[in-house]
Coordinates of C-alpha atoms in Angstrom, one line a residue:
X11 CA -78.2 -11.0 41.4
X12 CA -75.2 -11.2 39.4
X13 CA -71.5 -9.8 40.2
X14 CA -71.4 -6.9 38.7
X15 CA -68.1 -5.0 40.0
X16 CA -65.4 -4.4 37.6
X17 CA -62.3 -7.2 37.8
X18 CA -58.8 -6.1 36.6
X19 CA -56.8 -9.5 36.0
X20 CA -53.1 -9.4 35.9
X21 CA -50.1 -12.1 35.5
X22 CA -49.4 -11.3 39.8
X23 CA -51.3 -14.3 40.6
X24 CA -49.7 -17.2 38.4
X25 CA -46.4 -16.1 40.2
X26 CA -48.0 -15.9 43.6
X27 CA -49.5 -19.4 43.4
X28 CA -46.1 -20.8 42.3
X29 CA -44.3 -19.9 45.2
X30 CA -47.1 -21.5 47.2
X31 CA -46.8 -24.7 45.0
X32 CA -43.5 -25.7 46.8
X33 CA -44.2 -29.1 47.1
X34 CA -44.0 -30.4 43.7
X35 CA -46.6 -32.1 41.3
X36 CA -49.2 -34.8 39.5
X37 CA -52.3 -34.4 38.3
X38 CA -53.8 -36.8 35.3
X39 CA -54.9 -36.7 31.7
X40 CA -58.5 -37.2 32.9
X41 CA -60.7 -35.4 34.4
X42 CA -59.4 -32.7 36.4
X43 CA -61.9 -32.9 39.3
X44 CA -61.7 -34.4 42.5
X45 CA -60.7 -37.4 41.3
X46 CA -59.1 -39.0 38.2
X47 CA -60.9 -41.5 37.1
X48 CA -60.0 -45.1 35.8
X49 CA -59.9 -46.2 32.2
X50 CA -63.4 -48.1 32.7
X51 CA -64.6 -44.7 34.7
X52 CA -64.0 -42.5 31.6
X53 CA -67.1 -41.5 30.3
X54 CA -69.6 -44.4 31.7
X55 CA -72.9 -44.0 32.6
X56 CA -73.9 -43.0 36.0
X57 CA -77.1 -44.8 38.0
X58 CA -78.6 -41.5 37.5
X59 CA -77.6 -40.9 34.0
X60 CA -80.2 -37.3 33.8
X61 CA -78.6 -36.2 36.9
X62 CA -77.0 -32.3 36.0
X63 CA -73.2 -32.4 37.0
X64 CA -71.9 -28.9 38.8
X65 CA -71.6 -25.8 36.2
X66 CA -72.2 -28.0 33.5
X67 CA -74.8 -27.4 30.9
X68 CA -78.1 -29.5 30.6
X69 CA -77.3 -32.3 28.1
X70 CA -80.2 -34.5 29.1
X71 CA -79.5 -38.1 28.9
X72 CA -75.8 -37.7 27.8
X73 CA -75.0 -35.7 30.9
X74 CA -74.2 -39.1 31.8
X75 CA -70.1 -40.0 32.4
X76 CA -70.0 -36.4 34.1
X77 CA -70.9 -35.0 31.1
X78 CA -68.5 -36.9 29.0
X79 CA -71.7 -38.8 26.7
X80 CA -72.3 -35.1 25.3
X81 CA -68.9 -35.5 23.6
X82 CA -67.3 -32.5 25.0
X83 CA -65.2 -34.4 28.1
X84 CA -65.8 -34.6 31.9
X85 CA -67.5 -31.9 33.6
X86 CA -67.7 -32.4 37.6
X87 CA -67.2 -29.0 38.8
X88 CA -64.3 -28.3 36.8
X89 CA -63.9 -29.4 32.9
X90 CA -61.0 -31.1 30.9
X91 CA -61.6 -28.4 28.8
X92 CA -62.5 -24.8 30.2
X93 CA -65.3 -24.1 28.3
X94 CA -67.2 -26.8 28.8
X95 CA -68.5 -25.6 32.1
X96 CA -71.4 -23.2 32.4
X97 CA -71.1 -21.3 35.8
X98 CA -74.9 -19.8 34.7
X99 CA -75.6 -21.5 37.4
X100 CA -74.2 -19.2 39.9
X101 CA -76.6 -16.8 39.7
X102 CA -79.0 -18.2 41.5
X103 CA -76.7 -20.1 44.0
X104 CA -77.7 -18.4 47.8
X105 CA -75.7 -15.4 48.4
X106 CA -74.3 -17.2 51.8
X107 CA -72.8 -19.8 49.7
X108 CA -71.7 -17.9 47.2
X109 CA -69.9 -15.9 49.1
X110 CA -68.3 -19.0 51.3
X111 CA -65.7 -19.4 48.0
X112 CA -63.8 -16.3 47.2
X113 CA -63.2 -17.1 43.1
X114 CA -67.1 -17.2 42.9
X115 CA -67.0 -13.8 41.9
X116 CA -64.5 -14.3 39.0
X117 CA -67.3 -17.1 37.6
X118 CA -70.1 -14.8 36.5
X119 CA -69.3 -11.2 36.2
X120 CA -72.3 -9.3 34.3
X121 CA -70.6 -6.4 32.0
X122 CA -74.2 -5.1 31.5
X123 CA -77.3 -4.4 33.8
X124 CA -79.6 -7.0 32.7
X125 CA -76.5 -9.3 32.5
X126 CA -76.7 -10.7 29.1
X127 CA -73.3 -10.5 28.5
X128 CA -71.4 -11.8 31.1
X129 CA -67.3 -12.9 31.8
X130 CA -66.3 -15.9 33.9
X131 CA -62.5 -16.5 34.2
X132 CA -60.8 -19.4 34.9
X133 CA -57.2 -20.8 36.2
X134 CA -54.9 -23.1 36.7
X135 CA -50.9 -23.4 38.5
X136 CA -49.8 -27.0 37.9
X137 CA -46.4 -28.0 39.4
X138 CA -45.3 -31.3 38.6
X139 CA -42.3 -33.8 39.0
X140 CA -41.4 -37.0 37.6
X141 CA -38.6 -39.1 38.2
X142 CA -37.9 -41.8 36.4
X143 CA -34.4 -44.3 36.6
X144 CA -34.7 -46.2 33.1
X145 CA -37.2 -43.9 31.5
X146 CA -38.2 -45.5 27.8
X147 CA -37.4 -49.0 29.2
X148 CA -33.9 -47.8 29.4
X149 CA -33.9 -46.2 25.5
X150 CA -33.8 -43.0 26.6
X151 CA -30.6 -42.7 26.7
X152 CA -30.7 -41.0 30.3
X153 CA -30.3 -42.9 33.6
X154 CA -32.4 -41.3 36.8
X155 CA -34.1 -38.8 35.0
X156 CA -35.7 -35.9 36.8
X157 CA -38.1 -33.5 35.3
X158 CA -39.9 -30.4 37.1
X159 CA -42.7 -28.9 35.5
X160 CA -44.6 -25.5 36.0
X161 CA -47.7 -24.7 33.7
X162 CA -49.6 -21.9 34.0
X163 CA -53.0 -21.5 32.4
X164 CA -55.5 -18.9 32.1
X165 CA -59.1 -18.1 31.0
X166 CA -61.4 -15.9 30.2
X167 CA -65.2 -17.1 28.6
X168 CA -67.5 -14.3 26.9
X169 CA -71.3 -14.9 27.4
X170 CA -73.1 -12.3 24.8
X171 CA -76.4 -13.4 24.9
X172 CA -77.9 -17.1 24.2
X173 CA -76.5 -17.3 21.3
X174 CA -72.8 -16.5 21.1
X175 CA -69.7 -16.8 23.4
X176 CA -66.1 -16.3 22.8
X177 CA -63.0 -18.7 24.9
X178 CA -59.7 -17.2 24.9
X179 CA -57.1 -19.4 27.4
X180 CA -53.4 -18.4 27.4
X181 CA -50.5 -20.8 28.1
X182 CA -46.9 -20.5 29.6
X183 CA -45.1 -23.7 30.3
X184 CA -41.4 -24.0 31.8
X185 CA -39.4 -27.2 32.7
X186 CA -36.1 -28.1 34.3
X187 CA -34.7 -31.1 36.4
X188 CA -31.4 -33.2 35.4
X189 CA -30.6 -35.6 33.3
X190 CA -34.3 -35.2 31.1
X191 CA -35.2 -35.5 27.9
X192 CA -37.6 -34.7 25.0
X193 CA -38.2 -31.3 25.6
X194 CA -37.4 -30.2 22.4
X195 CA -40.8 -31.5 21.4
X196 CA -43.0 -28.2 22.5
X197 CA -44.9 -30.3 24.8
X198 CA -42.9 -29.0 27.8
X199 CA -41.4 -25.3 27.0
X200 CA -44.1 -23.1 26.0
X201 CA -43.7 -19.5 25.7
X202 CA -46.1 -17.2 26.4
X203 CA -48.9 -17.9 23.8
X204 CA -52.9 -18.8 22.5
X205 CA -53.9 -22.2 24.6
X206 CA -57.5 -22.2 23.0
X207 CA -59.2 -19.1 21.5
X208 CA -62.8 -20.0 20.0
X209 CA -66.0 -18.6 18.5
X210 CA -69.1 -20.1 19.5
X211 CA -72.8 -19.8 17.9
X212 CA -75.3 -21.8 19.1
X213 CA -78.9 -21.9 19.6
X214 CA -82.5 -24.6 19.8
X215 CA -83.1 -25.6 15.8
X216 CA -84.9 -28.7 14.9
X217 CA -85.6 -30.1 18.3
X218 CA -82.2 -30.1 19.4
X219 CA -79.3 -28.0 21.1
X220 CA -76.7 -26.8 18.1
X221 CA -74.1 -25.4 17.6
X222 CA -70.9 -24.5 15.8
X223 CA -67.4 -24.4 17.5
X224 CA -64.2 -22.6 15.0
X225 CA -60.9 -21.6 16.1
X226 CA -58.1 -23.2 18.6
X227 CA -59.4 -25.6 20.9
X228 CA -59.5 -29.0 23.0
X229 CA -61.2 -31.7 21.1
X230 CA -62.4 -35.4 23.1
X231 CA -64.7 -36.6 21.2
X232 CA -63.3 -40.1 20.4
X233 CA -62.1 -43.6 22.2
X234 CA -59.6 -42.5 25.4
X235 CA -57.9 -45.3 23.5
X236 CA -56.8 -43.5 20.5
X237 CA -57.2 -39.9 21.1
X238 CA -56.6 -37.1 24.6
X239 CA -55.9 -34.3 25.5
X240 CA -52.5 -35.0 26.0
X241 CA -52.7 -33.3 29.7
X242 CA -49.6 -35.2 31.0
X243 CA -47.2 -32.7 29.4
X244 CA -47.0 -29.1 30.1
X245 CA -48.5 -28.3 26.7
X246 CA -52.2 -29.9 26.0
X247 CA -53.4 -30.6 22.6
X248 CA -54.9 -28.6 20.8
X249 CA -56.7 -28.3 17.1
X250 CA -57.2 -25.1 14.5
X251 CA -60.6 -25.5 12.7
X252 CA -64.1 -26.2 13.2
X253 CA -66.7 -28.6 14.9
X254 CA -70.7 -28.4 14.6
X255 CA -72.7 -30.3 17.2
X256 CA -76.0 -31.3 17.9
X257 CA -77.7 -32.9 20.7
X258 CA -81.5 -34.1 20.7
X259 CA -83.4 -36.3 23.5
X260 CA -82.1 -39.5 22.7
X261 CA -79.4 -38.8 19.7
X262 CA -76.3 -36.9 18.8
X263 CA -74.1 -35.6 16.2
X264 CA -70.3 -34.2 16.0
X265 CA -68.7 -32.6 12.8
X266 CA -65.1 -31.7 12.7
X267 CA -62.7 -30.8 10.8
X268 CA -58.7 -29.6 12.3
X269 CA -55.5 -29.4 11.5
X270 CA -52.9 -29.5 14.4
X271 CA -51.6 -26.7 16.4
X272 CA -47.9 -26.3 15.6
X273 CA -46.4 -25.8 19.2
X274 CA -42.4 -26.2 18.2
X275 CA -41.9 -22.2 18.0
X276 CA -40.7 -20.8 20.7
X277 CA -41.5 -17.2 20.6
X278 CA -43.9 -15.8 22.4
X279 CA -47.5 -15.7 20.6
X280 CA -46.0 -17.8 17.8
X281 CA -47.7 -21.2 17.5
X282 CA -48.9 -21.6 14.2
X283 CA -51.2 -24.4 12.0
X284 CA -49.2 -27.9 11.6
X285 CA -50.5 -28.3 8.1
X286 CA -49.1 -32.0 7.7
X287 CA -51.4 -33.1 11.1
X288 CA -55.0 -33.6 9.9
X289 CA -58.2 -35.1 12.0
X290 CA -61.6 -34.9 10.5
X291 CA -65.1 -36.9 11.0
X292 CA -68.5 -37.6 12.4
X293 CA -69.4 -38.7 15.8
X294 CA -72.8 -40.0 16.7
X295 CA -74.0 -41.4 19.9
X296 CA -77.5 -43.3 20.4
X297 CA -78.8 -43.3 23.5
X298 CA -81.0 -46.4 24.4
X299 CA -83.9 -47.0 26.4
X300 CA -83.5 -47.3 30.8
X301 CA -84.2 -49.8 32.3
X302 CA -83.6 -51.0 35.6
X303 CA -81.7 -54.1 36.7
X304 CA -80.8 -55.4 40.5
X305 CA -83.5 -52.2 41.5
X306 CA -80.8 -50.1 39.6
X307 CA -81.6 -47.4 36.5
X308 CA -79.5 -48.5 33.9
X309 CA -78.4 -46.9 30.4
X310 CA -76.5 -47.9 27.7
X311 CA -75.1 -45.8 24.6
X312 CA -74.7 -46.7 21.0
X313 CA -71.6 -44.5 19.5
X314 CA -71.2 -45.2 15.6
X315 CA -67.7 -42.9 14.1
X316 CA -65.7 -42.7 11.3
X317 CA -62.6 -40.5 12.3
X318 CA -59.8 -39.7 9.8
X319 CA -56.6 -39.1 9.9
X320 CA -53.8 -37.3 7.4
X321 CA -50.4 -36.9 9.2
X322 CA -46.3 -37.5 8.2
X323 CA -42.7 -37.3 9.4
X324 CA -42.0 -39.3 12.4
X325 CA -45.4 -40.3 13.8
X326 CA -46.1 -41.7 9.7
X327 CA -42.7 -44.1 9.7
X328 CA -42.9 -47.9 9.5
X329 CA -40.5 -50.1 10.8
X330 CA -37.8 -52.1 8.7
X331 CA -36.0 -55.0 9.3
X332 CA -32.8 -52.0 10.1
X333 CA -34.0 -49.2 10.9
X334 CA -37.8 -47.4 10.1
X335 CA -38.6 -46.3 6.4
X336 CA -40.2 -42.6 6.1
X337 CA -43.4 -41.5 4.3
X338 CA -47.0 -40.3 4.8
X339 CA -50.3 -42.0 5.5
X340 CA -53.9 -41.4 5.6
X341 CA -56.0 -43.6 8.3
X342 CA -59.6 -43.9 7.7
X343 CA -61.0 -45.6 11.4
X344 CA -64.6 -46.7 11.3
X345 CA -65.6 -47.9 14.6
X346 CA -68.5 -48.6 16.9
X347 CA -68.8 -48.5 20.7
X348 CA -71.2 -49.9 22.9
X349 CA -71.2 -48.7 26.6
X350 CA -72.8 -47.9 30.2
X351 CA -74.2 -49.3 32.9
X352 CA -76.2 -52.5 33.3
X353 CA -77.4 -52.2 37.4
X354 CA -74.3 -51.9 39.4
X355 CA -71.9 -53.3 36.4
X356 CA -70.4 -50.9 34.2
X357 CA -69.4 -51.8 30.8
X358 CA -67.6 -51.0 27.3
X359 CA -66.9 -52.5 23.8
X360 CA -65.2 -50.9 21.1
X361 CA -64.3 -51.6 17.8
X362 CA -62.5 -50.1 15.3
X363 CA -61.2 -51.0 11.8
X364 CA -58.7 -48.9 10.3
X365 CA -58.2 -48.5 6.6
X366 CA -56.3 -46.1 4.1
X367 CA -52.6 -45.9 2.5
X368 CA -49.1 -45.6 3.3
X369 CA -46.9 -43.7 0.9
X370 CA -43.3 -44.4 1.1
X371 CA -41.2 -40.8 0.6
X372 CA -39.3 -40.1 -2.0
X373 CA -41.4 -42.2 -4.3
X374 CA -38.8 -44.7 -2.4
X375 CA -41.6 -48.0 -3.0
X376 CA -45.0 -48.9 -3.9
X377 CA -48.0 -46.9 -2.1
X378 CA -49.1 -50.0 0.1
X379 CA -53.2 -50.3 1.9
X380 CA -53.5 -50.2 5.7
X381 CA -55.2 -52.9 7.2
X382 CA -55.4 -52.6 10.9
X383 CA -58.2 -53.0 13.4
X384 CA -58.6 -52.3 18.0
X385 CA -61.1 -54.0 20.0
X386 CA -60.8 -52.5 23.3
X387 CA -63.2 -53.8 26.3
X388 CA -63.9 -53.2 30.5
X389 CA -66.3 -55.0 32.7
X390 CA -66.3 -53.5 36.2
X391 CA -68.8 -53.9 39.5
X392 CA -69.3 -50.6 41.7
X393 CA -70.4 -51.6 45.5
X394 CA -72.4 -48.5 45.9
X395 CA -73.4 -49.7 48.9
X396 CA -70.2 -49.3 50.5
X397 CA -68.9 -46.0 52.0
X398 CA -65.7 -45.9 49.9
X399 CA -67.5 -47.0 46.7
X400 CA -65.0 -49.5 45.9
X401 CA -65.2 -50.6 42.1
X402 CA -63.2 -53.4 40.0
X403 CA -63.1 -53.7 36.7
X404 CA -60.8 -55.9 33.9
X405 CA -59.9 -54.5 31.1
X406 CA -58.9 -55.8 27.6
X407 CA -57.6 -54.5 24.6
X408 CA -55.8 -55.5 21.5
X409 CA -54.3 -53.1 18.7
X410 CA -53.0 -55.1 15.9
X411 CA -49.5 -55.3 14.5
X412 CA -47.7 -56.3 10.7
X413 CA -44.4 -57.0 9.9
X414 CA -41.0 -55.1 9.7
X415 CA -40.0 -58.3 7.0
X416 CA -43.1 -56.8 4.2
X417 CA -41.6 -54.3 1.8
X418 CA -45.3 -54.1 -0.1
X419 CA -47.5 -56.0 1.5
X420 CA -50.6 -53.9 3.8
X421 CA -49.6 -51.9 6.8
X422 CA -51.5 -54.2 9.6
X423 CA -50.3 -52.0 12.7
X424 CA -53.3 -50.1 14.2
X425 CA -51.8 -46.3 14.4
X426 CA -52.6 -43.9 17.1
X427 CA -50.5 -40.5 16.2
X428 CA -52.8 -38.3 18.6
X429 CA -52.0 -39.9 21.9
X430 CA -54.1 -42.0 23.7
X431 CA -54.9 -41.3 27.0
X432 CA -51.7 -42.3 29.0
X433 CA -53.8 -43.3 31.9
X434 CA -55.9 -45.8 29.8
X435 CA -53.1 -48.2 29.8
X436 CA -49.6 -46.8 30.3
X437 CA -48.8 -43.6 32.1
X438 CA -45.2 -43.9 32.2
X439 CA -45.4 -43.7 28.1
X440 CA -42.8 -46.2 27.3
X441 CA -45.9 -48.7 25.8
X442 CA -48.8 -47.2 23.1
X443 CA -51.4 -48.3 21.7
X444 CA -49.8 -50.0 18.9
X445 CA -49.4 -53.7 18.3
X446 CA -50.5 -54.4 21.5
X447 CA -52.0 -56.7 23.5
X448 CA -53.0 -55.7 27.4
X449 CA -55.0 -57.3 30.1
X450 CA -55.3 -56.6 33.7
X451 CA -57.6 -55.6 36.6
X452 CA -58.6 -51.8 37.3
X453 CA -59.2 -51.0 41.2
X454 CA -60.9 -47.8 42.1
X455 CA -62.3 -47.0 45.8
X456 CA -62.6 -43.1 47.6
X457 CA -62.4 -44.2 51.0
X458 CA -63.4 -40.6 51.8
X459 CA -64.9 -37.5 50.0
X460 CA -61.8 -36.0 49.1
X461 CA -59.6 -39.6 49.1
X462 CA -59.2 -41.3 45.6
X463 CA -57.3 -44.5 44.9
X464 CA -56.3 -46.7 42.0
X465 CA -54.5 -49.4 41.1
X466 CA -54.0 -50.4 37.8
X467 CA -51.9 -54.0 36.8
X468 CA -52.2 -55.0 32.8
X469 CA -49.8 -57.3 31.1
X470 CA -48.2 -56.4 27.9
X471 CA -48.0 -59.0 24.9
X472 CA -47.1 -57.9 21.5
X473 CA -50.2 -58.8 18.9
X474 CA -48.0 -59.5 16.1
X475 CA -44.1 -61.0 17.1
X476 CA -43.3 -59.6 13.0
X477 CA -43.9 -56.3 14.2
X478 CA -41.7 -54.1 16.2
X479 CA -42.3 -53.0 19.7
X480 CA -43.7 -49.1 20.1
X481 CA -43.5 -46.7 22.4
X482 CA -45.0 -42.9 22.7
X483 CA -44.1 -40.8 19.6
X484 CA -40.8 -44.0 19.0
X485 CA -40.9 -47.3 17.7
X486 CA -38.0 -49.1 19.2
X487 CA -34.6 -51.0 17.4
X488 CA -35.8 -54.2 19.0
X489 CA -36.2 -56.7 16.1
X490 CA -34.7 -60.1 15.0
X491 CA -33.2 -60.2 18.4
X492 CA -36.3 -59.8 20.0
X493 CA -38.0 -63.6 21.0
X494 CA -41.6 -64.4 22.1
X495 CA -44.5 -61.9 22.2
X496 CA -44.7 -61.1 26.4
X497 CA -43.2 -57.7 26.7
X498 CA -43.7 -57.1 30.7
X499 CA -46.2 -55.7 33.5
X500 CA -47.0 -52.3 34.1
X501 CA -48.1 -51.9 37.6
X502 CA -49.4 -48.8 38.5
X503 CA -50.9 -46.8 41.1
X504 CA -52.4 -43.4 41.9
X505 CA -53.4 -41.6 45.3
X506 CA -54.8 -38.1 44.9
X507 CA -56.0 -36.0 47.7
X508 CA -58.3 -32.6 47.4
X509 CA -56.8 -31.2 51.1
X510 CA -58.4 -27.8 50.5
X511 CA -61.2 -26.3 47.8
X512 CA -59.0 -25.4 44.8
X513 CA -55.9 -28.2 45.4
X514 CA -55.3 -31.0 44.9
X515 CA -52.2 -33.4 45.6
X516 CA -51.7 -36.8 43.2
X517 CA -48.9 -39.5 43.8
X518 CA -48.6 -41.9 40.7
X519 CA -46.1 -44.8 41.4
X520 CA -45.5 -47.2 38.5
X521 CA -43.0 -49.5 37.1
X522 CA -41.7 -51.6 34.1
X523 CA -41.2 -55.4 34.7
X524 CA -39.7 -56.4 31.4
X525 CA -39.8 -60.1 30.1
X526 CA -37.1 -62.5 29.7
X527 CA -36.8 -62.0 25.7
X528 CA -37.1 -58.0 26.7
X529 CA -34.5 -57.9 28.7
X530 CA -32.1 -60.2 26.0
X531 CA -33.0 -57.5 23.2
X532 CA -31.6 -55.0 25.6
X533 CA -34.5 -53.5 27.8
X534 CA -34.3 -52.5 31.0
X535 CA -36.9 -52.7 34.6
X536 CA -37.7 -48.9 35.5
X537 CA -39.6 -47.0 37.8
X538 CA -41.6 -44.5 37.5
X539 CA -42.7 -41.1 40.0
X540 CA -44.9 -38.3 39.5
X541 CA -46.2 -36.0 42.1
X542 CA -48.1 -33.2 41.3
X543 CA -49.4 -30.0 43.1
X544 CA -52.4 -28.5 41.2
X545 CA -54.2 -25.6 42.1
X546 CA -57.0 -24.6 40.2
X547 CA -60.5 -22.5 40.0

């Protein structure tokens, strides 16, 4: 039967486990589960697609992906975001094995007798550090730059009734280290303050599982390739509105409508709404008829979206043939992807066109179209025969550029102003997802249960030698000294170990080989470090 023994929850533990997290940090911007998985992992189909992933709720066919296909993100034990697990579950887990894991009891506690309202917390202590010696390919501005990183995140999830839950998750972030930089963008230094705090009703109408979602919260549902969670900072993302969802056998529908959490204040309990950062759209996902191929189930998904985007100030700029010009822009993306797993090959296809306008500030110049388009692609092979599972995929993607020399021509460069998933492509952050061209091969294998490795190698070229060269949240001065379209490789590699229930310990290792016309226009070779210690339940 359910816990049912009062819990009193103070702030003892977050400085408890920090003093145990003494050897320093890493974890990724994917799922925060045993593993992280690759760019061509994110949200593919499984070979047993209906299979219910741990504390996650019964999606059907778009349980597939961990539970990524339902639109919500991963789910394999623990979520990307908290309240996308359902510890219900628990209940009816054997009391032996219940018992074996002390923070079971925090997961279901019944505040009534029949135990239809019920509480499950949740945690996290993340310490991380990075080290980087050219950081920003050397623009910077700092030369072996260190960075040590303590977040600590708590949760609490309401159950009252079928019908209704309340999510409340509270942030503090600190940083340090010598010689860093860009903390002064609130994605490091977080006071004490409101992470996600939502209001959920939901219920069977129709045929299908629906619901409405308003308030603060995590939002996933779109390409890793424009949009994350931005989980490699201190300080996730995070949106103020609303989302309605619907999920039938075969078919699904997302709603939504945000404006940006403000996290620049630094007061306690003082993030506000960033009125001037606007995402809205629909999200559907088709799921088509299995099928088996090589004696394997297959599945493949149909996602149609049109996701808009309002935004100014520094992510809106354009560059110039000097310097970057100011303004605002709306981008309308319509875009279709085409995914899953054929036998033991996994694949994905995305494309997106991106419309809208570009209005100079100041009334400094015309209001001038956007004109940009991604196609992003993977093809892997999974040897599921093999004990370690080892998988390899290539992946492929193009975001097109325009050209710093048009003053009124269209804006052709494909903007991403809600960071893309750094481990899709780049996780050092000195290349996005702008006029950009990257190929390479993506190696995945778990040579044991609790063992995860990756390597990751794509090549950079520019899509557009007119355009400038962009980096996370900075487009670069490189311009008419700037020759030939290569830019450099971006090896990369990840090791992350679950040594206990509860921890887990990543390496990332990664570096920037520029190109010859890079290094002319002033770039520099770095190296990149990140460790992180994570403990969470």
């Amino acid at each position: 039967m359910p816990l049912s023994r009062p819990f009193r929850f103070s702030a003892g533990p977050a400085a408890l486990l920090a003093g145990l997290c003494m050897a320093q940090t890493a974890w990724a911007d994917a799922t925060p589960t045993t593993q992280v998985l690759s760019s061509s992992q994110q949200g593919k189909a499984s070979s047993s697609p209906r299979k219910l992933p741990p504390h996650s709720p019964d999606w059907g066919v778009f349980n597939a992906g961990k539970g990524a296909a339902a639109g919500f993100g991963t789910v394999g034990g623990f979520g990307q975001a908290r309240w996308a697990e359902d510890w219900s579950d628990i209940v009816n887990t054997p009391p032996e094995k219940r018992k074996s894991d002390w923070f079971n009891r925090l997961k279901h506690i019944s505040l009534t007798d029949k135990g239809d309202i019920w509480l499950s917390i949740n945690g996290e202590e993340r310490l991380r550090y990075i080290f980087e010696n050219q950081p920003m390919m050397g623009a910077a501005g700092k030369t072996n730059a260190s960075r040590v990183l303590l977040r600590n995140m708590y949760g609490a999830d309401l159950h009252i009734g079928e019908h209704v839950r309340a999510y409340a998750e509270f942030l503090w972030g600190v940083a340090g280290g010598s010689n860093y930089y860009g903390y002064q963008a609130g994605t490091q230094r977080e006071r004490l303050d409101l992470q996600q705090g939502i209001l959920e009703v939901k219920g069977n109408l129709l045929g299908a599982k629906m619901g409405v979602m308003g308030g603060r919260q995590v939002f996933l549902d779109a390409p890793v390739s424009m949009q994350s969670a931005r989980d490699l900072t201190n300080v996730q993302q995070t949106w103020d509105g609303f989302r309605g969802y619907a999920v039938w056998k075969s078919f699904r529908l997302d709603i939504f409508d945000f404006m940006q959490t403000n996290k620049l204040p630094r007061n306690v309990f003082a993030d506000g709404t960033n009125y001037n950062a606007r995402m809205y759209g629909i999200y559907t996902s088709t799921a088509l008829p299995t099928f088996s191929v090589m004696n394997q189930k297959s599945q493949l998904f149909a996602d149609v979206f049109f996701i808009g985007y309002l935004f100014n100030g520094a992510p809106a700029a354009i560059p110039t043939m000097t310097g970057t010009q100011a303004g605002s822009t709306r981008r309308d993306n319509a875009g279709a992807r085409f995914w899953g797993n054929v036998g033991p090959f996994d694949i994905s296809l995305t494309g997106v066109f991106q419309g809208g306008e570009f209005r100079p500030a100041a009334n400094q110049g015309a209001t001038r179209p956007v004109r940009a388009y991604a196609v992003n692609g993977s093809f892997g092979w999974t040897a599921k025969s093999l004990k370690a599972k080892p998988s390899i995929a290539l992946q492929a993607d193009l975001f097109s550029g325009g050209s710093y020399h048009s003053k009124d021509g269209a804006v052709g460069t494909f903007a991403t102003p809600y960071f893309p998933l750094p481990y899709y492509n780049d996780v050092t952050l000195a290349l996005t997802s702008q006029n950009l061209i990257g190929v390479g091969p993506v190696v995945t294998a778990a040579p044991f249960a609790n063992l995860h490795l990756k390597l990751h190698v794509p090549v950079f070229w520019r899509e557009s030698t007119q355009d400038a060269v962009y980096g996370t949240g900075k487009i670069y001065s490189y311009r008419n000294n700037l020759s030939g379209g290569f830019l450099g490789v971006t090896p990369q590699t990840q090791v992350a170990w679950n040594f206990a229930p509860h921890w887990t310990w990543t390496h990332d290792i990664a570096g920037f080989l520029a190109s010859q016309g890079m290094h002319h226009a002033g770039a520099r070779d770095g190296a990149f470090y990140m460790q992180t210690m994570e403990f969470k339940f």
